[in-house]
Short mmCIF file of C-alpha atoms in Angstrom, two decimals:
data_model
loop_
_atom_site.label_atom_id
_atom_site.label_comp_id
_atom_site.label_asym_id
_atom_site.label_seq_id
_atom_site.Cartn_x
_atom_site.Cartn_y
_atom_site.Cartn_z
CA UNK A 2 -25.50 24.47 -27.18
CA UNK A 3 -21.83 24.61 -25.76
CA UNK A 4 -21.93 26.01 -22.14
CA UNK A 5 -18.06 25.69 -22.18
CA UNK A 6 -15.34 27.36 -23.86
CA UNK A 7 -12.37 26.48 -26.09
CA UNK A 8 -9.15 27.28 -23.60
CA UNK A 9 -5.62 28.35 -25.18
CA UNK A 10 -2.79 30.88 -23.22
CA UNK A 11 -1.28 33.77 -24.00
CA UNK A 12 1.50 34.26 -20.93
CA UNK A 13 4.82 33.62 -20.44
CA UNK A 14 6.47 30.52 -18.16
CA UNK A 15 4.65 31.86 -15.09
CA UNK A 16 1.16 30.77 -16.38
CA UNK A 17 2.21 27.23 -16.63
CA UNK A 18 1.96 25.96 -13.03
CA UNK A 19 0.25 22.98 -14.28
CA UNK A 20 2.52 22.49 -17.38
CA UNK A 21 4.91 19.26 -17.98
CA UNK A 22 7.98 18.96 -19.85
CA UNK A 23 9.17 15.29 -20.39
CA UNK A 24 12.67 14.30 -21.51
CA UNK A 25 11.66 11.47 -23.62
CA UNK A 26 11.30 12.07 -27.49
CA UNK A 27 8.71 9.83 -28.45
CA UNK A 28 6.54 7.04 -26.28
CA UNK A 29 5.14 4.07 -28.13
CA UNK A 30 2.28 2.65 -27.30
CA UNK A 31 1.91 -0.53 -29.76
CA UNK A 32 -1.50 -1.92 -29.90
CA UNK A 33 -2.12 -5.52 -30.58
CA UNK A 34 -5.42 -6.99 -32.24
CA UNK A 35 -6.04 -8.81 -28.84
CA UNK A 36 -6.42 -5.63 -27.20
CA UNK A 37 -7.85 -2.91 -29.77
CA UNK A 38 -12.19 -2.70 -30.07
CA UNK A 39 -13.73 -3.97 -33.03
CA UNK A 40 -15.22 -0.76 -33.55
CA UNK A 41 -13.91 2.61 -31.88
CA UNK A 42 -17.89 3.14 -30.92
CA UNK A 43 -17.95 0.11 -28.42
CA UNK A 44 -14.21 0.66 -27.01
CA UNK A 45 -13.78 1.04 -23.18
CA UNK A 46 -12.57 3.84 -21.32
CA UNK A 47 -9.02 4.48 -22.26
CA UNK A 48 -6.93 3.05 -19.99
CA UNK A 49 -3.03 5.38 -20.21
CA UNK A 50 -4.87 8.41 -18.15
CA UNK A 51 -2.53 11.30 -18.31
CA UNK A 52 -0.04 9.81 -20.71
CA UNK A 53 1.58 12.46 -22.60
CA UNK A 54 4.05 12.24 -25.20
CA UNK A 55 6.68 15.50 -25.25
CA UNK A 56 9.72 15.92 -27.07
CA UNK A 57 11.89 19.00 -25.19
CA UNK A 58 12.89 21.73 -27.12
CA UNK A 59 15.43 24.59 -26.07
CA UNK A 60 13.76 27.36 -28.24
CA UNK A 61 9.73 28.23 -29.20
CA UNK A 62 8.16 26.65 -31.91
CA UNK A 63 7.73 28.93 -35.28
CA UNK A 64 6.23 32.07 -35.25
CA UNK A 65 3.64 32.63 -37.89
CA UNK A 66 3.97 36.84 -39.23
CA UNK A 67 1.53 38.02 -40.88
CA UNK A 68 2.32 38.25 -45.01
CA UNK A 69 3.99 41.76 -46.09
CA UNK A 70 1.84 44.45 -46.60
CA UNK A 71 -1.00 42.89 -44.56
CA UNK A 72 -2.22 45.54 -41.42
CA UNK A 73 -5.22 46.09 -39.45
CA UNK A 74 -8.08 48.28 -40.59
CA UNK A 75 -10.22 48.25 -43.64
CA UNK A 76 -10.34 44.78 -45.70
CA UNK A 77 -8.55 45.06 -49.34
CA UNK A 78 -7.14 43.17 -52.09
CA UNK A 79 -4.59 41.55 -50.39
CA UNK A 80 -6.51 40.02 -48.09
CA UNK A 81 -8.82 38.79 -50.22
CA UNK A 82 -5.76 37.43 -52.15
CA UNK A 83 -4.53 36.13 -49.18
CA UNK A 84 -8.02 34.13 -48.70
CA UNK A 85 -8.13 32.62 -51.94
CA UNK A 86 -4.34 31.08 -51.76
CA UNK A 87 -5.47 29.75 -48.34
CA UNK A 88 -8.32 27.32 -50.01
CA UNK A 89 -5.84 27.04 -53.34
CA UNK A 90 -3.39 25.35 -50.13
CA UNK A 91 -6.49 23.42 -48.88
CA UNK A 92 -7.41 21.94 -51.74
CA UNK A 93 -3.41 20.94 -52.23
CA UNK A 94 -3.36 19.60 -49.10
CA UNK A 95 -6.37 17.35 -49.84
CA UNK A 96 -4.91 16.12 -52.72
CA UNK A 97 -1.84 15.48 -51.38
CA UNK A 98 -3.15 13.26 -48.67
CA UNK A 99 -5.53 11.10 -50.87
CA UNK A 100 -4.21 10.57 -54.52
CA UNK A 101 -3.35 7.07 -55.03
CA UNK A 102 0.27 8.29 -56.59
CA UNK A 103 1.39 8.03 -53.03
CA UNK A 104 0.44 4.55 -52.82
CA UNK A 105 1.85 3.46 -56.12
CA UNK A 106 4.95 4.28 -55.14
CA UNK A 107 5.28 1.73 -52.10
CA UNK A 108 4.70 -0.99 -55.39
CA UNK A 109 7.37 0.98 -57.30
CA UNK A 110 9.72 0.82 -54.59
CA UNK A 111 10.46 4.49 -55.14
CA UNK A 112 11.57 5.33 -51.36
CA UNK A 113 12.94 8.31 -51.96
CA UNK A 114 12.50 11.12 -49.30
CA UNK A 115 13.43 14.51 -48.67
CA UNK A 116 14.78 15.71 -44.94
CA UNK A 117 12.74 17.52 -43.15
CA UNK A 118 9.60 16.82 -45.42
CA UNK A 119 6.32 15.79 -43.74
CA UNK A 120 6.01 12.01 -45.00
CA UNK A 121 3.32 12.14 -48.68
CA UNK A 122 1.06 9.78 -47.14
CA UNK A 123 -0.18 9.77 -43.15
CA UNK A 124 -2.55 6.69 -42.32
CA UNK A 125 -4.49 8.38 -39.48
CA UNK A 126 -7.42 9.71 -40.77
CA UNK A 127 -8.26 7.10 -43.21
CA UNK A 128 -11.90 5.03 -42.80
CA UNK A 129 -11.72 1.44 -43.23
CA UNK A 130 -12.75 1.05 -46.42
CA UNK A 131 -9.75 3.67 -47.22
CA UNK A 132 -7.20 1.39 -45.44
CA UNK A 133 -8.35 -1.43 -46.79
CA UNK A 134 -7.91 -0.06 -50.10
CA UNK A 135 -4.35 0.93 -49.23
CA UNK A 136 -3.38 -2.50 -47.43
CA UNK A 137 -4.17 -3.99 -51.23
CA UNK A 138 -2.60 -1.81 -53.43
CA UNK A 139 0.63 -1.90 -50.69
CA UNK A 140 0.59 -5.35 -51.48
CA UNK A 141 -0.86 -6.67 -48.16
CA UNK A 142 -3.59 -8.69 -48.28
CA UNK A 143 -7.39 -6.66 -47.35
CA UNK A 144 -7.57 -7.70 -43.79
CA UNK A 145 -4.99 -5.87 -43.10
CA UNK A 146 -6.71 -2.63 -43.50
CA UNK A 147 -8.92 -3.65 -40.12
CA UNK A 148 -5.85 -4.03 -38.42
CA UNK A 149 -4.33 -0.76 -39.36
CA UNK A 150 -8.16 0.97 -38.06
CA UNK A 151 -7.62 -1.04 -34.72
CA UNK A 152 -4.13 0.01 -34.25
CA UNK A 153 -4.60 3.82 -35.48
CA UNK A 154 -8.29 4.34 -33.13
CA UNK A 155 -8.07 1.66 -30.88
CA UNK A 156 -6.99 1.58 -26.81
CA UNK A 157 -3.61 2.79 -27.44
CA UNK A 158 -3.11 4.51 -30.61
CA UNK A 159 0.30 4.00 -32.30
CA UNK A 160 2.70 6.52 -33.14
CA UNK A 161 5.15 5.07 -35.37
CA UNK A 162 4.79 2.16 -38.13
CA UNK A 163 6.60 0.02 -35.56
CA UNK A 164 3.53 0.19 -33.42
CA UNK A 165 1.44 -1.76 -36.34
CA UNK A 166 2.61 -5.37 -34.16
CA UNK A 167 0.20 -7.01 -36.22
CA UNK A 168 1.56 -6.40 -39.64
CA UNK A 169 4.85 -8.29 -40.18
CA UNK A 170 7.88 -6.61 -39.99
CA UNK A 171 8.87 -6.83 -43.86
CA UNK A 172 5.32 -5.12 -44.33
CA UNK A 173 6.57 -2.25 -41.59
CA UNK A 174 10.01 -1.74 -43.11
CA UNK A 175 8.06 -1.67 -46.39
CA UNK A 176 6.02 1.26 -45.72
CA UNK A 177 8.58 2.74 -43.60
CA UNK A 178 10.80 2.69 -46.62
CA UNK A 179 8.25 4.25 -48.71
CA UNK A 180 7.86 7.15 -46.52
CA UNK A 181 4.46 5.54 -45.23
CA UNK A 182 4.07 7.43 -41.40
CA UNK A 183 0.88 7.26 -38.87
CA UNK A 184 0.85 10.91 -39.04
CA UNK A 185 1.11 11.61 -34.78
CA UNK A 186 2.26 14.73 -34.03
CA UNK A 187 4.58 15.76 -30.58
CA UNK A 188 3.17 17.26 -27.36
CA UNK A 189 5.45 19.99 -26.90
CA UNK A 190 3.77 21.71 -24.23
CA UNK A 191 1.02 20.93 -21.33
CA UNK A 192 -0.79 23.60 -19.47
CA UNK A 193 -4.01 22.80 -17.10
CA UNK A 194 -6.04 24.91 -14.89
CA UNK A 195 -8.04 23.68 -11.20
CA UNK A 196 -10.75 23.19 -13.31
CA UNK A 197 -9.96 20.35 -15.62
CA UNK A 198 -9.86 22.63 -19.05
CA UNK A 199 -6.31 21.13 -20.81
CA UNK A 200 -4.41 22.65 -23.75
CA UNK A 201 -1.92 20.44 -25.55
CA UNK A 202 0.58 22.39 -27.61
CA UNK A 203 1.51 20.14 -30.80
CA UNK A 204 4.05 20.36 -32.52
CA UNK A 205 3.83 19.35 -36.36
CA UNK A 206 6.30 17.96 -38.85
CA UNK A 207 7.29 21.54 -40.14
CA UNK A 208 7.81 22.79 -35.88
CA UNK A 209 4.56 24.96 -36.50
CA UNK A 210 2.87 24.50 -33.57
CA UNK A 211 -1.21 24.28 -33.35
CA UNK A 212 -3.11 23.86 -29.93
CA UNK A 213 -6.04 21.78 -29.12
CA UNK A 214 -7.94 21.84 -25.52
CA UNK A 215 -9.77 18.93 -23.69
CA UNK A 216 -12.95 20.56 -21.41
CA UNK A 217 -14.33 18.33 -19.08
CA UNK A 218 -17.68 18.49 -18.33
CA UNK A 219 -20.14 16.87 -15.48
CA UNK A 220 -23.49 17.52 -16.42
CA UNK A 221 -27.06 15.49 -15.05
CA UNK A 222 -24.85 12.39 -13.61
CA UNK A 223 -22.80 12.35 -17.28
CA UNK A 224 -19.40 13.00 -17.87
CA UNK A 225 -18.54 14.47 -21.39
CA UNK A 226 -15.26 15.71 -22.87
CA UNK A 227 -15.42 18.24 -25.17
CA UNK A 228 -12.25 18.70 -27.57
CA UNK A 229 -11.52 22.15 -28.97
CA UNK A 230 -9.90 21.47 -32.60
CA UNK A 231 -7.74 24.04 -34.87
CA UNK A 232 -8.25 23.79 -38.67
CA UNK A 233 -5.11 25.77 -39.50
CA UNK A 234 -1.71 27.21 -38.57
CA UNK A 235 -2.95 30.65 -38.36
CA UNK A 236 -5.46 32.39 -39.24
CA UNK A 237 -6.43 35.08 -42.51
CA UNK A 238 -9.56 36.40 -41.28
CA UNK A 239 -7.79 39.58 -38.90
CA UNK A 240 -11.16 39.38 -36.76
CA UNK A 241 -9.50 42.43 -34.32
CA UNK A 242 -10.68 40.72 -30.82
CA UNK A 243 -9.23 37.26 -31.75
CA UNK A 244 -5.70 36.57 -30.75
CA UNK A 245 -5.03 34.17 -33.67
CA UNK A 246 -6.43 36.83 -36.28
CA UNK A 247 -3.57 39.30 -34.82
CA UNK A 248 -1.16 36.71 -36.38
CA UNK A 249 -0.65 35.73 -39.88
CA UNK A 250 -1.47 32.73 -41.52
CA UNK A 251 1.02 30.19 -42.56
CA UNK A 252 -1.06 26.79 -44.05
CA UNK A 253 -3.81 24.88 -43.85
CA UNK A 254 -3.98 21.55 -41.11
CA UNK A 255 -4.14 18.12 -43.11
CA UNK A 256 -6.80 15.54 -42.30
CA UNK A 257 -4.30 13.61 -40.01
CA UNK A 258 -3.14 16.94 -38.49
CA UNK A 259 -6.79 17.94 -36.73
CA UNK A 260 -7.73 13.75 -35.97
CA UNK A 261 -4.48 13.96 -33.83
CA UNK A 262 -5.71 16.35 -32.03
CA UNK A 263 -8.76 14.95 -30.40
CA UNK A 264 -6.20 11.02 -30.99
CA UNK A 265 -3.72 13.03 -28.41
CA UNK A 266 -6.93 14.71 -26.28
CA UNK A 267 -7.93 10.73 -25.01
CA UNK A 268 -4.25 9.93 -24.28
CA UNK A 269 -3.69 12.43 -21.96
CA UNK A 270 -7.35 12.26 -20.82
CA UNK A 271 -7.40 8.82 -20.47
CA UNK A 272 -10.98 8.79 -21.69
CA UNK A 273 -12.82 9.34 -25.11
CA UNK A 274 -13.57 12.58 -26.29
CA UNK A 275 -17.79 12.91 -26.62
CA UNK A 276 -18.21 16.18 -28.28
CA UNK A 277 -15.99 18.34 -30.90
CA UNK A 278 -16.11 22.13 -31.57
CA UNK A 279 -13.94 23.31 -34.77
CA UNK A 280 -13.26 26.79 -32.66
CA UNK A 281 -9.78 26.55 -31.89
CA UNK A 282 -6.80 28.10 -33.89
CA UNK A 283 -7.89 29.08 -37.61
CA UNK A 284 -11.06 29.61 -39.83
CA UNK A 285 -12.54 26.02 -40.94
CA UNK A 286 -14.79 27.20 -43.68
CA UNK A 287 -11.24 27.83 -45.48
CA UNK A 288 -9.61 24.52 -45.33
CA UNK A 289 -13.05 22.49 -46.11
CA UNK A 290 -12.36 18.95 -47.92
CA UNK A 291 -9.98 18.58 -44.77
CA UNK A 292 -11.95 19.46 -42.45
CA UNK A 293 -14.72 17.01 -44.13
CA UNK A 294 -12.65 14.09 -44.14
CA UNK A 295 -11.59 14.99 -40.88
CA UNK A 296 -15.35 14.87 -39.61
CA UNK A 297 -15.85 11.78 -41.67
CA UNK A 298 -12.81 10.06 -39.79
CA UNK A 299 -13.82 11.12 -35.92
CA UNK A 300 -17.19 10.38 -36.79
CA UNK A 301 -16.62 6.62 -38.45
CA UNK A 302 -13.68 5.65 -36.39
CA UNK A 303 -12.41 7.72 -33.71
CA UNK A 304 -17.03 6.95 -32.89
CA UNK A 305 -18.30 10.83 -32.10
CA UNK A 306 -21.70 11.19 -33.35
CA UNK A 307 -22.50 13.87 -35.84
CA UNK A 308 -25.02 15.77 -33.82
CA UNK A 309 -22.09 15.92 -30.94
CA UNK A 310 -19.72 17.89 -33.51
CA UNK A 311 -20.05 21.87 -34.39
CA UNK A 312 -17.69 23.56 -37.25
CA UNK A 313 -17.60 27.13 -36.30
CA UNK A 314 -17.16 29.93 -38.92
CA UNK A 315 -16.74 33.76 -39.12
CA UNK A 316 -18.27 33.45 -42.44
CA UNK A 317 -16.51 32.52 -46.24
CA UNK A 318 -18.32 33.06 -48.93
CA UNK A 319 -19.64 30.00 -50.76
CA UNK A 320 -18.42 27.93 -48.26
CA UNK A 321 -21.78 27.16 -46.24
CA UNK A 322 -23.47 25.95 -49.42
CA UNK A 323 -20.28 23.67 -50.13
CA UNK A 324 -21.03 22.28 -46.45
CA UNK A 325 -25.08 21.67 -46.99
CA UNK A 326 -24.10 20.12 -49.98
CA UNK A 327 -22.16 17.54 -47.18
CA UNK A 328 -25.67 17.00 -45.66
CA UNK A 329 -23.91 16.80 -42.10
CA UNK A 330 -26.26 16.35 -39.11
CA UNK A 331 -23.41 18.64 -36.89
CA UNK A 332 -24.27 22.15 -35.58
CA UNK A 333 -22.85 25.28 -37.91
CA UNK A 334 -22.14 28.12 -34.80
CA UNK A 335 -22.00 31.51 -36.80
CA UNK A 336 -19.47 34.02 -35.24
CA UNK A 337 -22.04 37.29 -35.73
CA UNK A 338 -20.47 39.14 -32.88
CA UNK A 339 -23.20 42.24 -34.13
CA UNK A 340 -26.42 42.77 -35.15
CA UNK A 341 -25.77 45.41 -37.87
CA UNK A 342 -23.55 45.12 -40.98
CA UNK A 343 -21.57 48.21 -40.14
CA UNK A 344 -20.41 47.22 -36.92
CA UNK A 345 -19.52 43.96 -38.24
CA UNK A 346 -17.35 45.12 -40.40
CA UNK A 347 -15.57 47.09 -37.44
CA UNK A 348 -14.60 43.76 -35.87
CA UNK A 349 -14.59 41.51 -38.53
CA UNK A 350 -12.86 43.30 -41.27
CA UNK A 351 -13.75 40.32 -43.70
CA UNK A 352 -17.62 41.50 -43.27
CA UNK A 353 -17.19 43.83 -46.33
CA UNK A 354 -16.82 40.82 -48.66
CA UNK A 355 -19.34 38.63 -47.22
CA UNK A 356 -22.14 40.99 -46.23
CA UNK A 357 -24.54 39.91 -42.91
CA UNK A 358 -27.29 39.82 -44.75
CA UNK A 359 -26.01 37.21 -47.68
CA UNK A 360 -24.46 35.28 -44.89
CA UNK A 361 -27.81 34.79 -43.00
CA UNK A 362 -29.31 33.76 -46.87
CA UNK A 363 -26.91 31.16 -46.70
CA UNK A 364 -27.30 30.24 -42.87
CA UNK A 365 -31.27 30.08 -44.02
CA UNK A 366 -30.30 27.29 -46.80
CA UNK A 367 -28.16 25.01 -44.81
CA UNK A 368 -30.68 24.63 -42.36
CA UNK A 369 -33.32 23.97 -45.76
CA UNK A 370 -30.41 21.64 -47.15
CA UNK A 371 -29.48 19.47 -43.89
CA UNK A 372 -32.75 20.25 -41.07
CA UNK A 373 -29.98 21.46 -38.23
CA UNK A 374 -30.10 24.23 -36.49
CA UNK A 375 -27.50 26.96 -37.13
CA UNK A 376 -26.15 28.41 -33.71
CA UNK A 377 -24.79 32.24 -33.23
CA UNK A 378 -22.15 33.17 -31.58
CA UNK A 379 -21.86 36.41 -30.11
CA UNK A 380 -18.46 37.80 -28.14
CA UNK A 381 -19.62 40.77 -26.00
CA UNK A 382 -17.37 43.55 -25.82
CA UNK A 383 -17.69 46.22 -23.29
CA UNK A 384 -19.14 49.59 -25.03
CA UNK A 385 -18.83 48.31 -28.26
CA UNK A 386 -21.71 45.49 -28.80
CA UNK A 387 -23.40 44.84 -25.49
CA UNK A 388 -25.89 47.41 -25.14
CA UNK A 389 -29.52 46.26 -24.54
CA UNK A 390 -30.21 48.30 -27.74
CA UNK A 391 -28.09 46.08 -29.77
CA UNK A 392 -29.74 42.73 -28.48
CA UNK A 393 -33.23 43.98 -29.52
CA UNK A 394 -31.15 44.80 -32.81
CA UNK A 395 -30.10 41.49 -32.82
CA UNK A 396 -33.32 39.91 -31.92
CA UNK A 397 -35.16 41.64 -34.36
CA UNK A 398 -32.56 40.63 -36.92
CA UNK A 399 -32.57 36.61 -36.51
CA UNK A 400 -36.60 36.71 -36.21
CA UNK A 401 -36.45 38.05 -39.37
CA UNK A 402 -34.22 35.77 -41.61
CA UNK A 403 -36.18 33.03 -39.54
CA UNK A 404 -32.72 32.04 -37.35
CA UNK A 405 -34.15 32.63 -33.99
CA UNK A 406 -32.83 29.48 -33.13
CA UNK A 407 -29.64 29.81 -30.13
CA UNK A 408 -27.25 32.72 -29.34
CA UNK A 409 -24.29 31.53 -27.80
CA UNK A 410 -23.13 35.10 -25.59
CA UNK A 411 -19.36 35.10 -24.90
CA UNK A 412 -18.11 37.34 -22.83
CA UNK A 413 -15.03 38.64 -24.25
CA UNK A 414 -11.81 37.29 -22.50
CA UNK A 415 -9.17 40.13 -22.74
CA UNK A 416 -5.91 39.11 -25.13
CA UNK A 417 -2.61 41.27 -24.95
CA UNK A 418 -2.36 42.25 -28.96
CA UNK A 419 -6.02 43.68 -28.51
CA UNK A 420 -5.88 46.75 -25.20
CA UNK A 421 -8.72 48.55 -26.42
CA UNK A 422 -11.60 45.36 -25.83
CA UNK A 423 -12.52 44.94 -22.48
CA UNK A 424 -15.04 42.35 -20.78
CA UNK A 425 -18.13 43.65 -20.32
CA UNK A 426 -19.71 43.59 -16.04
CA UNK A 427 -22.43 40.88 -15.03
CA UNK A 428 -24.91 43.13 -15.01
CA UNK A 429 -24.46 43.78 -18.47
CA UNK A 430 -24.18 40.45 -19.62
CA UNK A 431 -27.21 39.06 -17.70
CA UNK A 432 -29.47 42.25 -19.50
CA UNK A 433 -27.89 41.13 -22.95
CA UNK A 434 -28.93 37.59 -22.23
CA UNK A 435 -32.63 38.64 -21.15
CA UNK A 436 -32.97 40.97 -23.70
CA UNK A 437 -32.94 38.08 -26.11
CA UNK A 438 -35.23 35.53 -24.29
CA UNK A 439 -37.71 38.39 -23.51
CA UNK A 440 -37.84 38.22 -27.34
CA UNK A 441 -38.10 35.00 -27.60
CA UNK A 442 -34.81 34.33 -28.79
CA UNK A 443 -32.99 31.57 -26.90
CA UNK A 444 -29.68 32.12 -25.27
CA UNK A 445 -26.92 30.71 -23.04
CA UNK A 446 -23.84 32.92 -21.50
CA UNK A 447 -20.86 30.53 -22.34
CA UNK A 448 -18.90 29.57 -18.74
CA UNK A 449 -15.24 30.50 -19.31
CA UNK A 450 -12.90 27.87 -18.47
CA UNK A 451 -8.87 27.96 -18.07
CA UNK A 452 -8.90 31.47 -17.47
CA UNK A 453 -6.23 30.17 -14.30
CA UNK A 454 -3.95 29.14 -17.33
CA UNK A 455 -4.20 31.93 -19.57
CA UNK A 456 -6.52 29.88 -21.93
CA UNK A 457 -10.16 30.76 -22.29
CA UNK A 458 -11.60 31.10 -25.49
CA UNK A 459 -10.69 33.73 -27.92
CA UNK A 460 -7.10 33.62 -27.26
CA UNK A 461 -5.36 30.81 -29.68
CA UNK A 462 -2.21 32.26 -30.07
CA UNK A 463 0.18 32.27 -27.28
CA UNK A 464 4.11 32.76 -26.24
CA UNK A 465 5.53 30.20 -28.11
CA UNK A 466 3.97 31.22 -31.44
CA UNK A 467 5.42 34.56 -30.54
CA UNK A 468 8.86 33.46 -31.29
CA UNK A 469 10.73 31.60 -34.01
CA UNK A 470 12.29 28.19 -33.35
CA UNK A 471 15.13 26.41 -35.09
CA UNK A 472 13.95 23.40 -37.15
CA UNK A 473 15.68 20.13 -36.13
CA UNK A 474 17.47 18.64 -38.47
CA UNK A 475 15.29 15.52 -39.68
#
């Protein structure tokens, strides 16, 4: 079970003591044959430590509102509406980034492109076999496709089609002709805190911005980096503790989108990432066949092993059996954060729709369906959930749906758009915590980490998403 915590901020320029704003627009790091692993699983340690790549900006990146009409309080028909045009946009995305239209038209020559439109076809996040598809159908003969794999997840990852050295430079105007990109995104922002826990800032091809934090870990002699991904731009749900959920939702991450994330973690790391946790900015269960191919990617290429990745969900109806049906041997973490369907609903106004008790059914068959473990996660809130009456509650309620398996306890780390939470005392904590193993029901209290920058878990929206930015002019 995670003993660390995602990290994000929520001040303004005083937080960022640790930040870095560089003048160049773009670094490229070409990688050669010579020098990229055969496989991403037997690569060496990374060797650009603390190479970022930031483009300056004189305004904040978009602001995501929430749609019209949408406010706090009881779940209703437009959020529900609101859900179900969120996985219509997954689903669209998906498409987008797969169908083999986009490669036909690098054989038509059709190189038509719009400004200020996100390229129809990324390359990161393709598996080999995928990019050795595309090198044939572009024309290029199949070895290429291993080429593209060493120069997308090898040492140094490229960021532009010049960076492909190996392909020859008809091939590279080619596909830079046919609106053909890697897919990298551009570090806007840095922010760090004394203890190692890093959020990168990204900015995407539409100047949303998404955030993604790097927590490094020493544990038994062993290092480990832990990458915090976000699935979307936003987030539906309204949970009322989660700074994200007080924001609106604008679309759903592609597969290249959330592989960059954990691509851009090494870079400025310098090391590989060992462990993922979808728990950063959106709600994954919404934006599914990306967030699959995205697993299938980091898992195949970028080398993270399945049982080192969790997907974190508040809970979407239908969408844990779609997962089991993925047979993945990662962790699910269920955000419970109550032991009683009323409450629930209280601070996860989505609760109404997807009721405790059918989402524990579910939680029941994906364990049935795959043989993992399904994880809990539990934010305690001062006076609201923490009570030792409401850990027997919640005891009682796993032992009986036969989930008595971990209870991650997160002590709730306070965000600005949500006053009335507050973070519960130690002692309060500690007797939630030994409530549950006096039951027999194992638990860990989760070590907050960036708190120095603003950026401990919970709080994935921050002052630049506050504020709209002007697009640049492609």
């Amino acid at each position: 079970a995670m003993a660390t915590s995602c990290a994000s901020w929520t001040g303004g320029a005083a937080v960022f003591a640790a930040s870095r704003v560089h003048d160049n627009t773009r670094v490229r790091t070409a990688s050669s044959s010579g020098r990229a692993c055969a496989h991403p699983s037997a690569r060496p340690r990374l060797t650009n430590a603390r190479r970022n790549v930031v483009r300056t900006a004189a305004a904040d990146p978009t602001a995501v509102p929430r749609a019209e009409g949408v406010q706090d309080g009881e779940w209703n028909a437009l959020d529900e509406r609101l859900v179900r045009e969120s996985q219509g946009d997954a689903e669209v995305t998906f498409e987008r980034s797969t169908s083999m239209k986009n490669i036909e038209r690098l054989l038509s020559g059709d190189g038509t492109r719009k400004p200020g439109v996100d390229p129809s076809y990324n390359l990161l996040g393709m598996t080999l076999p995928e990019l050795k598809t595309f090198a044939e159908e572009a024309g290029l003969p199949k070895f290429r496709g291993k080429q593209l794999r060493d120069h997308l997840y090898g040492v140094k990852p490229a960021r532009a089609i010049d960076d492909l050295t190996t392909l020859p430079k008809a091939a590279r105007r080619q596909l830079e002709a046919a609106g053909v990109s890697v897919g990298r995104s551009v570090v806007h922002h840095v922010a760090g805190s004394p203890d190692g826990t890093t959020k990168l800032l990204l900015r995407l091809h539409d100047d949303r911005v998404v955030e993604t934090v790097g927590i490094p870990a020493h544990e038994a002699g062993h290092s480990r980096l832990t990458a915090c991904v976000s699935s979307q731009v936003g987030c539906p749900m309204r949970c009322t503790f989660c700074a994200t959920g007080k924001g609106g939702f604008a679309r759903n991450l592609a597969t290249h989108e959330i592989v960059d994330q954990v691509v851009s973690l090494e870079e400025h790391f310098g090391e590989r990432v060992t462990h993922i946790v979808f728990m950063g900015m959106g709600e994954p269960l919404l934006n599914v066949p990306n967030v699959l191919r995205a697993h299938e990617a980091l898992n195949k290429e970028v080398g993270i092993g399945s049982r080192h990745i969790t997907i974190s969900t508040v809970g979407v109806r239908g969408a844990i059996e779609r997962l089991a049906r993925a047979k993945l041997q990662s962790t699910l973490a269920i955000s419970l954060h109550a032991p009683n369907q009323e409450l629930r609903e209280r601070l996860i106004p989505s609760a109404k729709a997807y009721p405790i008790q059918e989402l524990l059914d579910d939680a029941q068959q994906y364990f049935i369906a795959t043989g993992r473990r399904v994880t809990f996660e539990y934010t305690l809130l001062a006076g609201v959930n923490d009570s030792i009456q409401q850990a027997e509650e919640l005891g009682r309620l796993l032992y009986k749906n036969k989930l008595a398996s971990h209870v991650n306890i997160i002590p709730y780390n306070p965000v600005d758009d949500a006053p009335d939470f507050k973070r519960p005392g130690r002692a309060s904590i500690l007797n939630f915590k030994n409530t549950l193993e006096g039951m027999n029901v194992p638990a860990s209290i989760r070590q907050s980490r960036g708190l120095e920058a603003a950026a401990a878990c919970g709080q994935l929206r921050n002052a630049y998403q506050k504020n709209a930015l002007q697009a640049e002019e492609a």
